[in-house]
PDB file of N, CA, C and O in Angstrom:
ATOM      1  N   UNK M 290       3.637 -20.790  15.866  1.00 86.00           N
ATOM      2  CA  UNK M 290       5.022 -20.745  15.465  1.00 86.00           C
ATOM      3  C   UNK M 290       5.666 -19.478  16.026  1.00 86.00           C
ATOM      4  O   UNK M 290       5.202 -18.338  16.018  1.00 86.00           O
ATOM      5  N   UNK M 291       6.806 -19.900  16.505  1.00 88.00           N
ATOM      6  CA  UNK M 291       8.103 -18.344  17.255  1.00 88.00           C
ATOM      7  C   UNK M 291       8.289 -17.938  16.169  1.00 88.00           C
ATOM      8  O   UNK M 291       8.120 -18.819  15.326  1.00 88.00           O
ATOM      9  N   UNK M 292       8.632 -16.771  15.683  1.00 89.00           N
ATOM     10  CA  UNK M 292       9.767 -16.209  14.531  1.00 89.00           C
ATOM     11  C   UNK M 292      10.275 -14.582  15.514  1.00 89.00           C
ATOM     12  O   UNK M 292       9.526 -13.819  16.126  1.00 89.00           O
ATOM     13  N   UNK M 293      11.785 -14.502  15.334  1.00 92.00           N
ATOM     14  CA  UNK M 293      12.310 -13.548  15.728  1.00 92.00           C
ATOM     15  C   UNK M 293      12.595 -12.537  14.134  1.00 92.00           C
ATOM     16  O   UNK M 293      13.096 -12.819  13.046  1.00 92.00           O
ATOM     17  N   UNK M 294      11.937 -11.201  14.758  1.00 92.00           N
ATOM     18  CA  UNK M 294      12.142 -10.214  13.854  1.00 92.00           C
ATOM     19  C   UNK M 294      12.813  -9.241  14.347  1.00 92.00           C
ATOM     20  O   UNK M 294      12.893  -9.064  15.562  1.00 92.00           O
ATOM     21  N   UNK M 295      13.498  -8.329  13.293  1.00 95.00           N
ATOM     22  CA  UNK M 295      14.458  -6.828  13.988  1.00 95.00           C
ATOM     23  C   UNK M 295      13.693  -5.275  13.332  1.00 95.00           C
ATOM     24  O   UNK M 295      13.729  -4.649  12.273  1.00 95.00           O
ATOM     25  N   UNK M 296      12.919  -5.124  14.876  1.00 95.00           N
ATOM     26  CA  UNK M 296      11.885  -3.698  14.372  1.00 95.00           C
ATOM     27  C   UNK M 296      12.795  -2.858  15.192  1.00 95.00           C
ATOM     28  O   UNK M 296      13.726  -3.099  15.960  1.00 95.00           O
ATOM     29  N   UNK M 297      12.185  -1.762  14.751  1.00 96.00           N
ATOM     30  CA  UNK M 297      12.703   0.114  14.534  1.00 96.00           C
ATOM     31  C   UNK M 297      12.489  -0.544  15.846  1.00 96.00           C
ATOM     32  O   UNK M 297      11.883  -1.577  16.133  1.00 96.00           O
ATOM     33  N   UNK M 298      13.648   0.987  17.138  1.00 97.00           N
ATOM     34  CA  UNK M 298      13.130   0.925  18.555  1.00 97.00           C
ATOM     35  C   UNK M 298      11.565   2.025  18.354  1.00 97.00           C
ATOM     36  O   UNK M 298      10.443   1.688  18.734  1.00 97.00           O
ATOM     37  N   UNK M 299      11.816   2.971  17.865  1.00 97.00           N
ATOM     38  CA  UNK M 299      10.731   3.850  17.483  1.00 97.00           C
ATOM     39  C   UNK M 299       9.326   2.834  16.981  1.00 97.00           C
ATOM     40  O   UNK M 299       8.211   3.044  17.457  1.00 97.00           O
ATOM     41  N   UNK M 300       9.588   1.730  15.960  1.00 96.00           N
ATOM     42  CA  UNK M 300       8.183   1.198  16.255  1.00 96.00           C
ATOM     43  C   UNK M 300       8.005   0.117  17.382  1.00 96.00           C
ATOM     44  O   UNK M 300       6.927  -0.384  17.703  1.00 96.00           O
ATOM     45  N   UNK M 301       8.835  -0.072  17.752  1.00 96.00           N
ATOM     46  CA  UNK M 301       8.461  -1.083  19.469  1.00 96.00           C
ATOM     47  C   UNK M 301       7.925  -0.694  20.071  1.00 96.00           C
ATOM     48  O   UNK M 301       6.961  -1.333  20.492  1.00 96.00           O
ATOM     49  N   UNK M 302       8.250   1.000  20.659  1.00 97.00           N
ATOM     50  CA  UNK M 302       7.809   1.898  21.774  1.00 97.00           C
ATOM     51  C   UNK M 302       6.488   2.238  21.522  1.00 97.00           C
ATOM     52  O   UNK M 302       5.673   2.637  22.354  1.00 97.00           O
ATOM     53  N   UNK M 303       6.231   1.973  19.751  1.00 96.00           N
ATOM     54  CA  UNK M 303       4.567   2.551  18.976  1.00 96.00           C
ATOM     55  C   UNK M 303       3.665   1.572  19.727  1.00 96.00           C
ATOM     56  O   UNK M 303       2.650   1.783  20.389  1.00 96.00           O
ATOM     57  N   UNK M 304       4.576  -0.002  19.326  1.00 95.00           N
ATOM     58  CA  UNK M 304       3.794  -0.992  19.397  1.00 95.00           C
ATOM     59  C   UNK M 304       3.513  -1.263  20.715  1.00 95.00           C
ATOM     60  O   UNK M 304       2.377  -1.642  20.998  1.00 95.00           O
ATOM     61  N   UNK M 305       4.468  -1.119  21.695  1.00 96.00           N
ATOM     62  CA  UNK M 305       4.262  -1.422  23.495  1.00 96.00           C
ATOM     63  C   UNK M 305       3.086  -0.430  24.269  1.00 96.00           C
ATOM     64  O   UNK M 305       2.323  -0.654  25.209  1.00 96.00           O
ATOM     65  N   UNK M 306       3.315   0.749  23.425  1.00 97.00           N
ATOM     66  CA  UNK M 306       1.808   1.545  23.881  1.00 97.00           C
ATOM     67  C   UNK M 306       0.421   1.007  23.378  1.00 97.00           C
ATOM     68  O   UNK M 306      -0.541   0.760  24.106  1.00 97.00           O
ATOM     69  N   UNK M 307       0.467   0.886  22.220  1.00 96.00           N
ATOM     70  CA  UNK M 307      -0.735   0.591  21.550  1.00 96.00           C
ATOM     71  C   UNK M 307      -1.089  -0.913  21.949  1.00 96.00           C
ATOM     72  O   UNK M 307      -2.167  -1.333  21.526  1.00 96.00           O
ATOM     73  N   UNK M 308      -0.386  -1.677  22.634  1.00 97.00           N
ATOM     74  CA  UNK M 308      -0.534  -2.595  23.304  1.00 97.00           C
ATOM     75  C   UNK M 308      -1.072  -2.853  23.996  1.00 97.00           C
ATOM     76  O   UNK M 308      -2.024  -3.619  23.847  1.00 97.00           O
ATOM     77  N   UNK M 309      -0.616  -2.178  25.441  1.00 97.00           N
ATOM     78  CA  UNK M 309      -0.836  -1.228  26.815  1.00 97.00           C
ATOM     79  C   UNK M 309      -2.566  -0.429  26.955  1.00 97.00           C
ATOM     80  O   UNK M 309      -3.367  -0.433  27.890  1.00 97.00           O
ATOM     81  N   UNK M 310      -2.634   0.224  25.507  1.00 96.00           N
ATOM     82  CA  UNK M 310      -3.771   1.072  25.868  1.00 96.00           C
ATOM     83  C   UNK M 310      -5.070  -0.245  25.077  1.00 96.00           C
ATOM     84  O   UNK M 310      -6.242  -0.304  25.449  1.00 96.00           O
ATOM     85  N   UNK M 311      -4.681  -0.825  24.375  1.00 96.00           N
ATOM     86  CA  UNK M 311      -5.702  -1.799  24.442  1.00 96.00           C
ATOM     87  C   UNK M 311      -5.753  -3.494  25.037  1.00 96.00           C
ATOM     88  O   UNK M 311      -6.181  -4.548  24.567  1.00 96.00           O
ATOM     89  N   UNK M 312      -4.918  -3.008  26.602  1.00 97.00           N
ATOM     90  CA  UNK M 312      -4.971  -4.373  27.038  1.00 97.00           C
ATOM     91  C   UNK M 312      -4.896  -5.429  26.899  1.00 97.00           C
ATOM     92  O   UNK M 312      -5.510  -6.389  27.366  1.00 97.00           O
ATOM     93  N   UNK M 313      -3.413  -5.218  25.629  1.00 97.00           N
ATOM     94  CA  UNK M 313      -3.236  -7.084  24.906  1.00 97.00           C
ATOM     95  C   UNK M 313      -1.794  -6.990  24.937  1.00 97.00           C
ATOM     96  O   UNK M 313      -1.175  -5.967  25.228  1.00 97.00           O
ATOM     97  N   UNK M 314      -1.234  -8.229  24.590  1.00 96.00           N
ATOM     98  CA  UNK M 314       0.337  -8.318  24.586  1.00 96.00           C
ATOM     99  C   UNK M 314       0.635  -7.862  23.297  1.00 96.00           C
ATOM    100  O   UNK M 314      -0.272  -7.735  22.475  1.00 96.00           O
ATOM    101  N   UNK M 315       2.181  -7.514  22.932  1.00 95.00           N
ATOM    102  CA  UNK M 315       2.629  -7.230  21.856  1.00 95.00           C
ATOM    103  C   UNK M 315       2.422  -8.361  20.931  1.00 95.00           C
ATOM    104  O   UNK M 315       1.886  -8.174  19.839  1.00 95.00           O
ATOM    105  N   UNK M 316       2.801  -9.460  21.296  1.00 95.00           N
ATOM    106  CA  UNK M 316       2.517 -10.475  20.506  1.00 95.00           C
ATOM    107  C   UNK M 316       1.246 -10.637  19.783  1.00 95.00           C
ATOM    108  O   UNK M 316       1.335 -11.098  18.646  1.00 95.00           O
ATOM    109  N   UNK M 317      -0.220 -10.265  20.353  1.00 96.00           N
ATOM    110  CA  UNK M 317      -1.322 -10.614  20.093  1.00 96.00           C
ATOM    111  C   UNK M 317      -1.882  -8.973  19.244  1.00 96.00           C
ATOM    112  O   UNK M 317      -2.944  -8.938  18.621  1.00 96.00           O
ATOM    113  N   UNK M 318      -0.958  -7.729  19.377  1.00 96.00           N
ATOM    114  CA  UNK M 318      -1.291  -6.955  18.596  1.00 96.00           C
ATOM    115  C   UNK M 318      -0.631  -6.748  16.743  1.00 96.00           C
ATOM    116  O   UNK M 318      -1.164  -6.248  15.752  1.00 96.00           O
ATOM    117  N   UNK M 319       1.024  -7.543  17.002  1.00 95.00           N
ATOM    118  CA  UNK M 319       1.173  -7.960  16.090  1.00 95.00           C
ATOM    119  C   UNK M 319       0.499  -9.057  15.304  1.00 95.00           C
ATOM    120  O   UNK M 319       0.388  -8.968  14.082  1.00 95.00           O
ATOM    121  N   UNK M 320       0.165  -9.820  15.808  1.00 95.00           N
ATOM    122  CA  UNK M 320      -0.955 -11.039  15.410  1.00 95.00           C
ATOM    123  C   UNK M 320      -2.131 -10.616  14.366  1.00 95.00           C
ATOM    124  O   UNK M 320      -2.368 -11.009  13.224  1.00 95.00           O
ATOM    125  N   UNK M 321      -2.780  -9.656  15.209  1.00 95.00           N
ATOM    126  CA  UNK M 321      -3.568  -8.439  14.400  1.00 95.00           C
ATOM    127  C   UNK M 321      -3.235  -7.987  13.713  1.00 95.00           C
ATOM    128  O   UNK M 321      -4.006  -8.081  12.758  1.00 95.00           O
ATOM    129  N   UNK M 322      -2.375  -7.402  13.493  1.00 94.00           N
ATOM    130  CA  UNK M 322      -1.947  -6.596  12.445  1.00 94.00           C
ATOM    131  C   UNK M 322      -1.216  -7.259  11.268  1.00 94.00           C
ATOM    132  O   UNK M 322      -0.940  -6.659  10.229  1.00 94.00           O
ATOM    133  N   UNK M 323      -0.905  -8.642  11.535  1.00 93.00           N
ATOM    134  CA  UNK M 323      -0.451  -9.375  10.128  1.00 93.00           C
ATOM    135  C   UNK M 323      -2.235  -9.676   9.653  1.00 93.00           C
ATOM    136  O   UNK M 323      -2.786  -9.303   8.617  1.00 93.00           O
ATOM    137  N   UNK M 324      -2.634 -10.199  10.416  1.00 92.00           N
ATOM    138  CA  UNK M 324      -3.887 -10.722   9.679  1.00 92.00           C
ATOM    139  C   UNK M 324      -4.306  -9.685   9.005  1.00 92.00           C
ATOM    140  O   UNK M 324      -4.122  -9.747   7.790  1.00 92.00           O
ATOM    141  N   UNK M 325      -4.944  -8.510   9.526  1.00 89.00           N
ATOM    142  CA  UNK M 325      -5.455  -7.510   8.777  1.00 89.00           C
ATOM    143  C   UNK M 325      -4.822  -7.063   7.299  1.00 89.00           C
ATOM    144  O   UNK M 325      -5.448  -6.501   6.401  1.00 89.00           O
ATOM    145  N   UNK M 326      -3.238  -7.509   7.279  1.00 89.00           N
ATOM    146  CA  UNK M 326      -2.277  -7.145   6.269  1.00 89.00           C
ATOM    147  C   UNK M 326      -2.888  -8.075   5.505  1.00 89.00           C
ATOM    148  O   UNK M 326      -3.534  -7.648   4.547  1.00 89.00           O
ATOM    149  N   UNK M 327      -2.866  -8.704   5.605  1.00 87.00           N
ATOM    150  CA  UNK M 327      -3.106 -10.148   4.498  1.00 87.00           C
ATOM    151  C   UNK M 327      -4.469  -9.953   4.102  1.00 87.00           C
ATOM    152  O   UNK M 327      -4.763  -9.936   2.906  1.00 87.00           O
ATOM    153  N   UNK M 328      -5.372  -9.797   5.050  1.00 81.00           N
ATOM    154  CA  UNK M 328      -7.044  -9.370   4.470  1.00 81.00           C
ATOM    155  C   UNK M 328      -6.358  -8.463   3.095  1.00 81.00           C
ATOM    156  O   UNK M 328      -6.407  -8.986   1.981  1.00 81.00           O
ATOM    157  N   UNK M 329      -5.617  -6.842   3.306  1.00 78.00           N
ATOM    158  CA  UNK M 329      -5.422  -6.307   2.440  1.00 78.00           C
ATOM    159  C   UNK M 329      -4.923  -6.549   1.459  1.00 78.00           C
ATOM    160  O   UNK M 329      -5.481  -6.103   0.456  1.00 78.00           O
ATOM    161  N   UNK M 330      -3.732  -7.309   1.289  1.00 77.00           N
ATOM    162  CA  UNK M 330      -2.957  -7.788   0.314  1.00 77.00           C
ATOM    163  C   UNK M 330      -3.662  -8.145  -0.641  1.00 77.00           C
ATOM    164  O   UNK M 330      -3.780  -7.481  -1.670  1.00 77.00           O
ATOM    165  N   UNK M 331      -4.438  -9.659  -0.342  1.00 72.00           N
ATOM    166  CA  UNK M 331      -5.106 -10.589  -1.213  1.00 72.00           C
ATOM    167  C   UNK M 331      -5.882  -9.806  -1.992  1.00 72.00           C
ATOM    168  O   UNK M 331      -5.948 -10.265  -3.133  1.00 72.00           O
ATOM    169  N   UNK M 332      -6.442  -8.897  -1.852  1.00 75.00           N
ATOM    170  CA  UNK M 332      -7.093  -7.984  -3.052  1.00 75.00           C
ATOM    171  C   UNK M 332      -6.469  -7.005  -3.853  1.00 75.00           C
ATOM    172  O   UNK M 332      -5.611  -6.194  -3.503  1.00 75.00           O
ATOM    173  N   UNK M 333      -7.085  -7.189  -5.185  1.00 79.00           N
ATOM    174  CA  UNK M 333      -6.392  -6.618  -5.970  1.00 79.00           C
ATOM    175  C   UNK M 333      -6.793  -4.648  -5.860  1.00 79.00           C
ATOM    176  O   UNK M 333      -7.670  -4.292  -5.073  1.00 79.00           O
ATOM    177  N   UNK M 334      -6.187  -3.792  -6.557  1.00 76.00           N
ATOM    178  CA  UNK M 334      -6.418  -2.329  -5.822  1.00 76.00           C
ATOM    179  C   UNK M 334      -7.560  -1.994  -6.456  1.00 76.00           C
ATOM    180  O   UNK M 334      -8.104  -0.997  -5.982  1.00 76.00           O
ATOM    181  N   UNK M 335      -8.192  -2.582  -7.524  1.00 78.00           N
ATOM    182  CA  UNK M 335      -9.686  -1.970  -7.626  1.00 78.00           C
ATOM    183  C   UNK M 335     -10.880  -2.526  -6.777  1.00 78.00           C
ATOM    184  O   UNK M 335     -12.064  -2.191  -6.802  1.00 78.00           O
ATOM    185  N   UNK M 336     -10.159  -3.583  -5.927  1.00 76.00           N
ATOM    186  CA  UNK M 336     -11.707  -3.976  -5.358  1.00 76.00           C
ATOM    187  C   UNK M 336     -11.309  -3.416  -4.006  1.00 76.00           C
ATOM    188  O   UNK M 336     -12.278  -3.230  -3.270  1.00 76.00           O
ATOM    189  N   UNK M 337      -9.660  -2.977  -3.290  1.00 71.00           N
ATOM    190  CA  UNK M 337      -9.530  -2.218  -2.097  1.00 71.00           C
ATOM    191  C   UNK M 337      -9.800  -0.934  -2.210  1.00 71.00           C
ATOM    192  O   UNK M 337      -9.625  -0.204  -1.235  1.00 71.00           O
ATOM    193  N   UNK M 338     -10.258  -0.442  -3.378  1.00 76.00           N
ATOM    194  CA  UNK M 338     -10.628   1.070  -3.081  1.00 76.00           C
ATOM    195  C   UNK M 338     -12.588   1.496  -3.607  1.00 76.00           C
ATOM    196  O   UNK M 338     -13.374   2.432  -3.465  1.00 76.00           O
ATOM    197  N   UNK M 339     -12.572   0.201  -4.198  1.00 78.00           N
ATOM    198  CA  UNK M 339     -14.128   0.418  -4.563  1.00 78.00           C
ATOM    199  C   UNK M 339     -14.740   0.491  -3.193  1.00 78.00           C
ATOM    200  O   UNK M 339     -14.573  -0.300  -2.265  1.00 78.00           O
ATOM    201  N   UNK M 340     -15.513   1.625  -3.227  1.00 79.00           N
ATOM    202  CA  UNK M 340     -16.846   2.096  -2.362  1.00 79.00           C
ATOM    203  C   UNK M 340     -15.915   3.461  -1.470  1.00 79.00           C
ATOM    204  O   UNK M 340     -16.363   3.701  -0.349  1.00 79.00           O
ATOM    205  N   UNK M 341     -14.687   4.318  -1.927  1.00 78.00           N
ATOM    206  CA  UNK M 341     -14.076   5.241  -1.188  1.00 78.00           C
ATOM    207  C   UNK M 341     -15.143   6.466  -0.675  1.00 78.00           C
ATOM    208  O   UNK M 341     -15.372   6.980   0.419  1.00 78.00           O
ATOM    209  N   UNK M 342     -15.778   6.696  -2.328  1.00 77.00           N
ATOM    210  CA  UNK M 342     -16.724   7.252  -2.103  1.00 77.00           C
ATOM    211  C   UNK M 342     -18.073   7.890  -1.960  1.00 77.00           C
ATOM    212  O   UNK M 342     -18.577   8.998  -2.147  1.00 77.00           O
ATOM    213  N   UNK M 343     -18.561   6.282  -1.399  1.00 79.00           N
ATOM    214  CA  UNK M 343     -19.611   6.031  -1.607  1.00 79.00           C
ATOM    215  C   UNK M 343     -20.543   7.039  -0.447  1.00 79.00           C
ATOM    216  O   UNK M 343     -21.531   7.741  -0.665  1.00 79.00           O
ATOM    217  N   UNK M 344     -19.781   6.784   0.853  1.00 80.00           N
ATOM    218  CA  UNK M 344     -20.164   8.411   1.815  1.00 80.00           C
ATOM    219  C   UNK M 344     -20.260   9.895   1.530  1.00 80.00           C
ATOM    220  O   UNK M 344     -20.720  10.754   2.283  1.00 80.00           O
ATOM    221  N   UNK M 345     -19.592  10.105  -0.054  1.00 78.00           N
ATOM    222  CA  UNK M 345     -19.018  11.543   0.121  1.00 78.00           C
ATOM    223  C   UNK M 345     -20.205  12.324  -0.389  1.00 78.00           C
ATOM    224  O   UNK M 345     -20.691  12.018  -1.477  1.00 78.00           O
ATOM    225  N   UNK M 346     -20.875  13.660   0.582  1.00 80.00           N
ATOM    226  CA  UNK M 346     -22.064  14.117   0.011  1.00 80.00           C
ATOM    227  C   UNK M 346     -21.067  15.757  -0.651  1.00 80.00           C
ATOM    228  O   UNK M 346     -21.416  16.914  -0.413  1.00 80.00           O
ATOM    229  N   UNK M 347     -20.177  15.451  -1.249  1.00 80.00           N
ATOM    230  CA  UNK M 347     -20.003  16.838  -1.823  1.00 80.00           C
ATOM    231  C   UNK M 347     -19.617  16.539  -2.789  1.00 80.00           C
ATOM    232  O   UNK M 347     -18.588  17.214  -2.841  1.00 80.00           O
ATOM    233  N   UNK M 348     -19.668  15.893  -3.839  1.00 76.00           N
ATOM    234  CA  UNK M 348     -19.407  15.392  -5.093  1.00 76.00           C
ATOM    235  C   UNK M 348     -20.724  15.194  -5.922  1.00 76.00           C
ATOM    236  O   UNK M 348     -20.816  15.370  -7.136  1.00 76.00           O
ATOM    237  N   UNK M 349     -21.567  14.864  -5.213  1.00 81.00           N
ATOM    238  CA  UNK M 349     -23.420  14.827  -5.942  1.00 81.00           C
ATOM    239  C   UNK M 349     -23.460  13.316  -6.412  1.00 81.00           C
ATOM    240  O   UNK M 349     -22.880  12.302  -6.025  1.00 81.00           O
ATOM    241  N   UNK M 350     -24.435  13.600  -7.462  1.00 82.00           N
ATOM    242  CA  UNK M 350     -24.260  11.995  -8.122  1.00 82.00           C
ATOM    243  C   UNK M 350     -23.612  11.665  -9.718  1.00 82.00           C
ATOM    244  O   UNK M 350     -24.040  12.187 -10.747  1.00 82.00           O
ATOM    245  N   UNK M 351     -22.697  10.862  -9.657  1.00 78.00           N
ATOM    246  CA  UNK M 351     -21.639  10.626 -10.831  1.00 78.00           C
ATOM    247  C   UNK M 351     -22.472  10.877 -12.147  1.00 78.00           C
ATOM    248  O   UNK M 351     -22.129  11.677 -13.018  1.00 78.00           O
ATOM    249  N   UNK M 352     -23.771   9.986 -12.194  1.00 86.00           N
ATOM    250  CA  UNK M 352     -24.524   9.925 -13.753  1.00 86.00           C
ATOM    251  C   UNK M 352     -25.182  11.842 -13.997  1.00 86.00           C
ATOM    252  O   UNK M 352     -24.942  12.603 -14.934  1.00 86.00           O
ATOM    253  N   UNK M 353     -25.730  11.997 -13.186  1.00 86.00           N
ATOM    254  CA  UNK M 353     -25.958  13.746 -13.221  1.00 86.00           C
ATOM    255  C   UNK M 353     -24.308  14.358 -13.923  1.00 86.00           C
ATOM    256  O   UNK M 353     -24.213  14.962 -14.992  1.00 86.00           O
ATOM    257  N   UNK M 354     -23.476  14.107 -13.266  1.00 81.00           N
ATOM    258  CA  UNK M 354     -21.904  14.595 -13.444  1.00 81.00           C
ATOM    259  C   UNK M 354     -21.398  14.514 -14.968  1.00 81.00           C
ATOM    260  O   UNK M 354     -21.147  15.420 -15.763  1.00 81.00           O
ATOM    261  N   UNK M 355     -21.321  12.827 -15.128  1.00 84.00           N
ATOM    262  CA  UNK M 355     -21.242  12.419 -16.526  1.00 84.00           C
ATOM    263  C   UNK M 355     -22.033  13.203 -17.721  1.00 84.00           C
ATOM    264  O   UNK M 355     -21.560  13.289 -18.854  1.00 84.00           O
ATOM    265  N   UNK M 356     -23.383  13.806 -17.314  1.00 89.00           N
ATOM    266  CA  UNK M 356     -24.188  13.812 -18.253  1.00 89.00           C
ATOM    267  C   UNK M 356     -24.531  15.564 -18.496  1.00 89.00           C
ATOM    268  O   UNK M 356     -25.259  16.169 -19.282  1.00 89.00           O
ATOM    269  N   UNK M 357     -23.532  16.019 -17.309  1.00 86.00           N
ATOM    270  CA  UNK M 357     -23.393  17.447 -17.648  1.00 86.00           C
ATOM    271  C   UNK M 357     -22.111  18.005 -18.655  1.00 86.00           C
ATOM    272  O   UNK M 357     -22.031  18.833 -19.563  1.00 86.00           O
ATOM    273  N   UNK M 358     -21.043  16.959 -17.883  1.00 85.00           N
ATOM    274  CA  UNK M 358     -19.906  17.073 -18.966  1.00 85.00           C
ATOM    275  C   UNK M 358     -20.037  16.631 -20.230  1.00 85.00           C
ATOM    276  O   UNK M 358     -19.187  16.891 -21.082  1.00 85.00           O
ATOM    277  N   UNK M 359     -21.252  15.826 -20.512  1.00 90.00           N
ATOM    278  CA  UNK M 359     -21.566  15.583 -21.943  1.00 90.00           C
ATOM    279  C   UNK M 359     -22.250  16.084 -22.646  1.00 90.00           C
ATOM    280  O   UNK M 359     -22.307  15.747 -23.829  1.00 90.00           O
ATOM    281  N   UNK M 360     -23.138  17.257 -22.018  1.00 87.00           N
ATOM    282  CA  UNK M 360     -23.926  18.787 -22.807  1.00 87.00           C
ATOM    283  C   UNK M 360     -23.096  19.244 -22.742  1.00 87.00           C
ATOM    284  O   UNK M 360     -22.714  19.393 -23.902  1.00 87.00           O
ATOM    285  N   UNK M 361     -22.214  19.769 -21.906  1.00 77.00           N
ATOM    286  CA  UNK M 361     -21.320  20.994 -21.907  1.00 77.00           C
ATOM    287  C   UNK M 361     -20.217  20.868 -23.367  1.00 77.00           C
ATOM    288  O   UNK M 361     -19.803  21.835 -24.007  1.00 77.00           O
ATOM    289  N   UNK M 362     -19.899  19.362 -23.654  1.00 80.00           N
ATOM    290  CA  UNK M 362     -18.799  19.028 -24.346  1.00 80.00           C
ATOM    291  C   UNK M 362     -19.823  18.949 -25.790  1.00 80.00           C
ATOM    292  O   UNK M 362     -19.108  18.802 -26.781  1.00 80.00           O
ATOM    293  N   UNK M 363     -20.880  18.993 -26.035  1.00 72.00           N
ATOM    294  CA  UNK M 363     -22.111  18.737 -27.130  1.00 72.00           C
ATOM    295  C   UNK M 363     -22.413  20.465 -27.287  1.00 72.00           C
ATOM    296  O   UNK M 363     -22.727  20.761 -28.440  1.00 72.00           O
ATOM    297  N   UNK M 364     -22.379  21.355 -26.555  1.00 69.00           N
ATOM    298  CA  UNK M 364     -22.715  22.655 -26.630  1.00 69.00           C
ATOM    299  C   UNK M 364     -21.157  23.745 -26.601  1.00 69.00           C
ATOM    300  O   UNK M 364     -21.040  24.957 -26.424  1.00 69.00           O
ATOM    301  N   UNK M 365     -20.238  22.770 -26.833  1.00 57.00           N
ATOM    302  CA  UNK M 365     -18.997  24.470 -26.902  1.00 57.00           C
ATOM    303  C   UNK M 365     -18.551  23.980 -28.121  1.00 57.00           C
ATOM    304  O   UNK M 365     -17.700  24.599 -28.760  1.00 57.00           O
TER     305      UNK M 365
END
């Protein structure tokens, strides 16, 4: 299906590069980028942010965490 839309010139010029540098038409990068929207949408925000930080090694581990703030809060 055609549909005519009215984008920023500022995001055309985004979109004609990012086009350009990955060797696809505008058409087929917008294409992409609705789908990916819609992957996001359809979920609700606790299951798009569950696992943020599941990489992060400077936080330690949550149950250690929990269970210090619960002596600390048992001992003042």
């Amino acid at each position: 299906m055609r549909t005519l839309v009215d984008i920023p010139d500022d995001d055309i010029e985004w979109l004609d590069r990012k086009a350009s540098e990955e060797g696809k038409s505008r058409a087929a990068v917008l294409r992409e980028a609705v789908s990916a929207y819609r992957a996001e949408a359809s979920k609700d925000w606790i299951t798009r942010g569950a696992g943020y930080w599941k990489n992060r090694q400077d936080i330690g581990d949550a149950v250690e965490y929990q269970r210090a703030m619960r002596e600390d809060r048992d001992n003042g």
